[in-house]
mmCIF file of C-alpha atoms in Angstrom:
data_model
loop_
_atom_site.group_PDB
_atom_site.id
_atom_site.type_symbol
_atom_site.label_atom_id
_atom_site.label_comp_id
_atom_site.label_asym_id
_atom_site.label_seq_id
_atom_site.Cartn_x
_atom_site.Cartn_y
_atom_site.Cartn_z
ATOM 1 C CA UNK A 1 59.865 46.067 22.643
ATOM 2 C CA UNK A 2 56.220 46.364 21.629
ATOM 3 C CA UNK A 3 53.681 45.282 24.939
ATOM 4 C CA UNK A 4 50.964 43.537 24.434
ATOM 5 C CA UNK A 5 47.714 44.757 26.463
ATOM 6 C CA UNK A 6 45.348 41.604 26.829
ATOM 7 C CA UNK A 7 41.252 42.407 26.992
ATOM 8 C CA UNK A 8 39.140 40.023 28.669
ATOM 9 C CA UNK A 9 36.232 38.715 26.786
ATOM 10 C CA UNK A 10 33.711 37.746 28.855
ATOM 11 C CA UNK A 11 30.916 35.098 28.048
ATOM 12 C CA UNK A 12 27.688 35.288 30.175
ATOM 13 C CA UNK A 13 26.026 32.206 30.432
ATOM 14 C CA UNK A 14 23.593 30.317 32.931
ATOM 15 C CA UNK A 15 21.792 27.817 33.847
ATOM 16 C CA UNK A 16 18.560 28.886 33.821
ATOM 17 C CA UNK A 17 16.617 30.763 31.065
ATOM 18 C CA UNK A 18 13.859 33.379 32.589
ATOM 19 C CA UNK A 19 11.162 34.219 30.136
ATOM 20 C CA UNK A 20 12.965 32.697 27.164
ATOM 21 C CA UNK A 21 15.330 34.755 27.508
ATOM 22 C CA UNK A 22 19.267 35.223 27.642
ATOM 23 C CA UNK A 23 20.634 37.274 30.557
ATOM 24 C CA UNK A 24 21.752 40.659 29.764
ATOM 25 C CA UNK A 25 24.992 42.350 30.371
ATOM 26 C CA UNK A 26 25.196 45.721 32.414
ATOM 27 C CA UNK A 27 25.178 48.743 29.861
ATOM 28 C CA UNK A 28 28.919 49.094 30.993
ATOM 29 C CA UNK A 29 30.079 46.435 30.470
ATOM 30 C CA UNK A 30 28.561 46.282 26.688
ATOM 31 C CA UNK A 31 31.754 46.436 24.601
ATOM 32 C CA UNK A 32 32.988 42.860 26.482
ATOM 33 C CA UNK A 33 30.041 41.076 26.620
ATOM 34 C CA UNK A 34 28.586 39.231 24.196
ATOM 35 C CA UNK A 35 25.448 37.547 24.396
ATOM 36 C CA UNK A 36 22.428 35.484 21.917
ATOM 37 C CA UNK A 37 19.474 36.802 20.569
ATOM 38 C CA UNK A 38 16.113 35.207 21.900
ATOM 39 C CA UNK A 39 14.620 33.292 20.488
ATOM 40 C CA UNK A 40 10.249 33.018 20.842
ATOM 41 C CA UNK A 41 8.614 30.666 23.059
ATOM 42 C CA UNK A 42 7.747 26.881 21.690
ATOM 43 C CA UNK A 43 4.791 26.813 20.142
ATOM 44 C CA UNK A 44 2.667 23.929 22.414
ATOM 45 C CA UNK A 45 1.183 21.520 19.513
ATOM 46 C CA UNK A 46 -1.983 20.636 20.981
ATOM 47 C CA UNK A 47 -2.904 24.119 19.883
ATOM 48 C CA UNK A 48 -2.792 24.198 16.443
ATOM 49 C CA UNK A 49 -4.188 20.741 16.521
ATOM 50 C CA UNK A 50 -7.785 20.553 17.661
ATOM 51 C CA UNK A 51 -9.334 22.609 14.330
ATOM 52 C CA UNK A 52 -7.541 19.882 12.358
ATOM 53 C CA UNK A 53 -9.244 16.521 14.240
ATOM 54 C CA UNK A 54 -13.014 18.782 14.409
ATOM 55 C CA UNK A 55 -12.204 18.794 10.443
ATOM 56 C CA UNK A 56 -11.335 15.318 10.388
ATOM 57 C CA UNK A 57 -13.802 14.284 12.146
ATOM 58 C CA UNK A 58 -16.685 15.944 10.651
ATOM 59 C CA UNK A 59 -15.205 14.685 6.915
ATOM 60 C CA UNK A 60 -15.698 11.296 8.130
ATOM 61 C CA UNK A 61 -19.306 11.952 9.818
ATOM 62 C CA UNK A 62 -20.077 13.172 6.006
ATOM 63 C CA UNK A 63 -18.990 10.101 4.150
ATOM 64 C CA UNK A 64 -20.923 7.654 6.608
ATOM 65 C CA UNK A 65 -23.546 9.494 6.464
ATOM 66 C CA UNK A 66 -23.523 9.874 2.516
ATOM 67 C CA UNK A 67 -22.751 5.826 2.819
ATOM 68 C CA UNK A 68 -25.542 5.456 4.866
ATOM 69 C CA UNK A 69 -28.205 6.956 3.325
ATOM 70 C CA UNK A 70 -26.511 5.245 -0.305
ATOM 71 C CA UNK A 71 -25.868 9.142 -1.905
ATOM 72 C CA UNK A 72 -22.002 9.516 -2.858
ATOM 73 C CA UNK A 73 -20.178 11.721 -0.748
ATOM 74 C CA UNK A 74 -19.841 14.964 -2.945
ATOM 75 C CA UNK A 75 -15.877 14.988 -3.045
ATOM 76 C CA UNK A 76 -15.799 11.483 -4.655
ATOM 77 C CA UNK A 77 -18.988 12.745 -7.091
ATOM 78 C CA UNK A 78 -16.910 15.868 -8.123
ATOM 79 C CA UNK A 79 -14.135 14.360 -8.665
ATOM 80 C CA UNK A 80 -13.390 11.841 -12.581
ATOM 81 C CA UNK A 81 -10.653 8.845 -12.597
ATOM 82 C CA UNK A 82 -8.465 10.706 -16.167
ATOM 83 C CA UNK A 83 -8.589 8.453 -19.360
ATOM 84 C CA UNK A 84 -6.012 6.271 -18.735
ATOM 85 C CA UNK A 85 -6.658 5.263 -15.157
ATOM 86 C CA UNK A 86 -10.207 4.095 -16.624
ATOM 87 C CA UNK A 87 -8.990 2.762 -19.765
ATOM 88 C CA UNK A 88 -6.918 0.528 -18.434
ATOM 89 C CA UNK A 89 -9.608 -1.101 -15.761
ATOM 90 C CA UNK A 90 -11.744 -1.531 -18.782
ATOM 91 C CA UNK A 91 -8.356 -3.575 -20.466
ATOM 92 C CA UNK A 92 -9.034 -5.470 -17.035
ATOM 93 C CA UNK A 93 -12.325 -6.057 -16.627
ATOM 94 C CA UNK A 94 -12.186 -7.960 -19.491
ATOM 95 C CA UNK A 95 -9.356 -10.038 -18.923
ATOM 96 C CA UNK A 96 -10.561 -13.508 -18.094
ATOM 97 C CA UNK A 97 -7.437 -14.979 -16.264
ATOM 98 C CA UNK A 98 -6.453 -12.564 -13.652
ATOM 99 C CA UNK A 99 -4.318 -14.846 -12.415
ATOM 100 C CA UNK A 100 -1.477 -15.305 -14.598
ATOM 101 C CA UNK A 101 -1.668 -11.847 -15.948
ATOM 102 C CA UNK A 102 -0.924 -10.830 -12.261
ATOM 103 C CA UNK A 103 1.725 -13.310 -12.170
ATOM 104 C CA UNK A 104 3.383 -12.556 -15.335
ATOM 105 C CA UNK A 105 3.377 -8.727 -14.123
ATOM 106 C CA UNK A 106 4.797 -9.641 -10.819
ATOM 107 C CA UNK A 107 7.407 -12.280 -13.112
ATOM 108 C CA UNK A 108 8.428 -8.877 -14.965
ATOM 109 C CA UNK A 109 9.019 -6.939 -11.783
ATOM 110 C CA UNK A 110 11.363 -9.847 -10.263
ATOM 111 C CA UNK A 111 12.889 -9.924 -14.310
ATOM 112 C CA UNK A 112 13.730 -6.425 -14.141
ATOM 113 C CA UNK A 113 14.747 -6.863 -10.485
ATOM 114 C CA UNK A 114 17.250 -9.547 -11.607
ATOM 115 C CA UNK A 115 18.859 -7.738 -14.610
ATOM 116 C CA UNK A 116 19.146 -4.488 -13.249
ATOM 117 C CA UNK A 117 21.174 -6.330 -10.508
ATOM 118 C CA UNK A 118 23.288 -7.725 -13.234
ATOM 119 C CA UNK A 119 23.701 -4.796 -14.965
ATOM 120 C CA UNK A 120 24.690 -2.885 -12.469
ATOM 121 C CA UNK A 121 27.068 -6.258 -11.451
ATOM 122 C CA UNK A 122 28.564 -6.076 -15.450
ATOM 123 C CA UNK A 123 28.984 -2.172 -14.350
ATOM 124 C CA UNK A 124 31.023 -3.225 -11.457
ATOM 125 C CA UNK A 125 33.744 -5.146 -13.402
ATOM 126 C CA UNK A 126 37.030 -3.072 -15.010
ATOM 127 C CA UNK A 127 37.092 -3.169 -18.702
ATOM 128 C CA UNK A 128 33.295 -4.701 -19.776
ATOM 129 C CA UNK A 129 32.007 -1.198 -19.290
ATOM 130 C CA UNK A 130 33.439 0.843 -21.972
ATOM 131 C CA UNK A 131 33.347 -2.860 -24.488
ATOM 132 C CA UNK A 132 29.820 -2.825 -23.627
ATOM 133 C CA UNK A 133 29.468 1.771 -24.957
ATOM 134 C CA UNK A 134 31.471 0.764 -27.658
ATOM 135 C CA UNK A 135 29.327 -1.820 -29.544
ATOM 136 C CA UNK A 136 26.232 0.148 -28.460
ATOM 137 C CA UNK A 137 28.140 2.849 -30.212
ATOM 138 C CA UNK A 138 28.815 0.963 -33.426
ATOM 139 C CA UNK A 139 25.498 -1.195 -33.539
ATOM 140 C CA UNK A 140 23.101 2.739 -33.098
ATOM 141 C CA UNK A 141 25.950 3.883 -36.077
ATOM 142 C CA UNK A 142 25.478 0.004 -38.317
ATOM 143 C CA UNK A 143 21.356 1.007 -37.215
ATOM 144 C CA UNK A 144 21.248 4.859 -38.671
ATOM 145 C CA UNK A 145 23.407 4.028 -41.857
ATOM 146 C CA UNK A 146 21.047 0.581 -42.844
ATOM 147 C CA UNK A 147 17.915 2.236 -42.093
ATOM 148 C CA UNK A 148 17.356 6.323 -41.825
ATOM 149 C CA UNK A 149 20.106 7.660 -44.663
ATOM 150 C CA UNK A 150 18.819 6.826 -47.327
ATOM 151 C CA UNK A 151 14.761 7.538 -48.445
ATOM 152 C CA UNK A 152 13.433 4.259 -49.099
ATOM 153 C CA UNK A 153 15.882 2.419 -45.463
ATOM 154 C CA UNK A 154 13.573 4.806 -44.207
ATOM 155 C CA UNK A 155 10.341 4.812 -45.679
ATOM 156 C CA UNK A 156 10.724 0.691 -45.194
ATOM 157 C CA UNK A 157 11.234 1.399 -41.486
ATOM 158 C CA UNK A 158 8.159 3.552 -40.829
ATOM 159 C CA UNK A 159 6.422 0.649 -42.424
ATOM 160 C CA UNK A 160 7.954 -1.666 -40.823
ATOM 161 C CA UNK A 161 7.065 -0.071 -37.092
ATOM 162 C CA UNK A 162 3.281 0.861 -38.315
ATOM 163 C CA UNK A 163 2.382 -2.904 -39.410
ATOM 164 C CA UNK A 164 3.868 -4.001 -36.012
ATOM 165 C CA UNK A 165 1.612 -1.047 -34.577
ATOM 166 C CA UNK A 166 -1.662 -2.374 -36.081
ATOM 167 C CA UNK A 167 -0.525 -5.788 -35.614
ATOM 168 C CA UNK A 168 0.090 -5.394 -31.927
ATOM 169 C CA UNK A 169 -3.186 -2.641 -31.665
ATOM 170 C CA UNK A 170 -5.747 -5.045 -33.733
ATOM 171 C CA UNK A 171 -7.489 -2.885 -36.635
ATOM 172 C CA UNK A 172 -10.903 -1.353 -35.339
#
């Protein structure tokens, strides 16, 4: 019969930690003692905040002084808007009926949201997504055969796209 020997494993625990360190075992019991590594003491947030608060207050004071004197702050003056944003601002300034344009934008956003909900509802039906995928693949093949395979059809499509672009943008 084989004899079994049991070794005991002692885990030191303490309800209080001193100096942020776990209690240590004596060197004699080091093979039987398990200790946790020590963690650094937690940082106090109030020590890191004053310089951020001071810099923020200085920035606000500089902006207030610049507005009072009528000068633009250096940060705003150095920053230029991208060309696309400037173009959008100019187009918005040219619009006469801003209420109607805003209403159309909101209606378009609501319509997009509703159509997304409808598509997701159709996608949950068992047979519909596969059928719609086949229809899409079939239409893509038909369009490519009719408009992209032969050179005269390709040129006609390109000319139609150019005419539509000129019609939308306007000839300038």
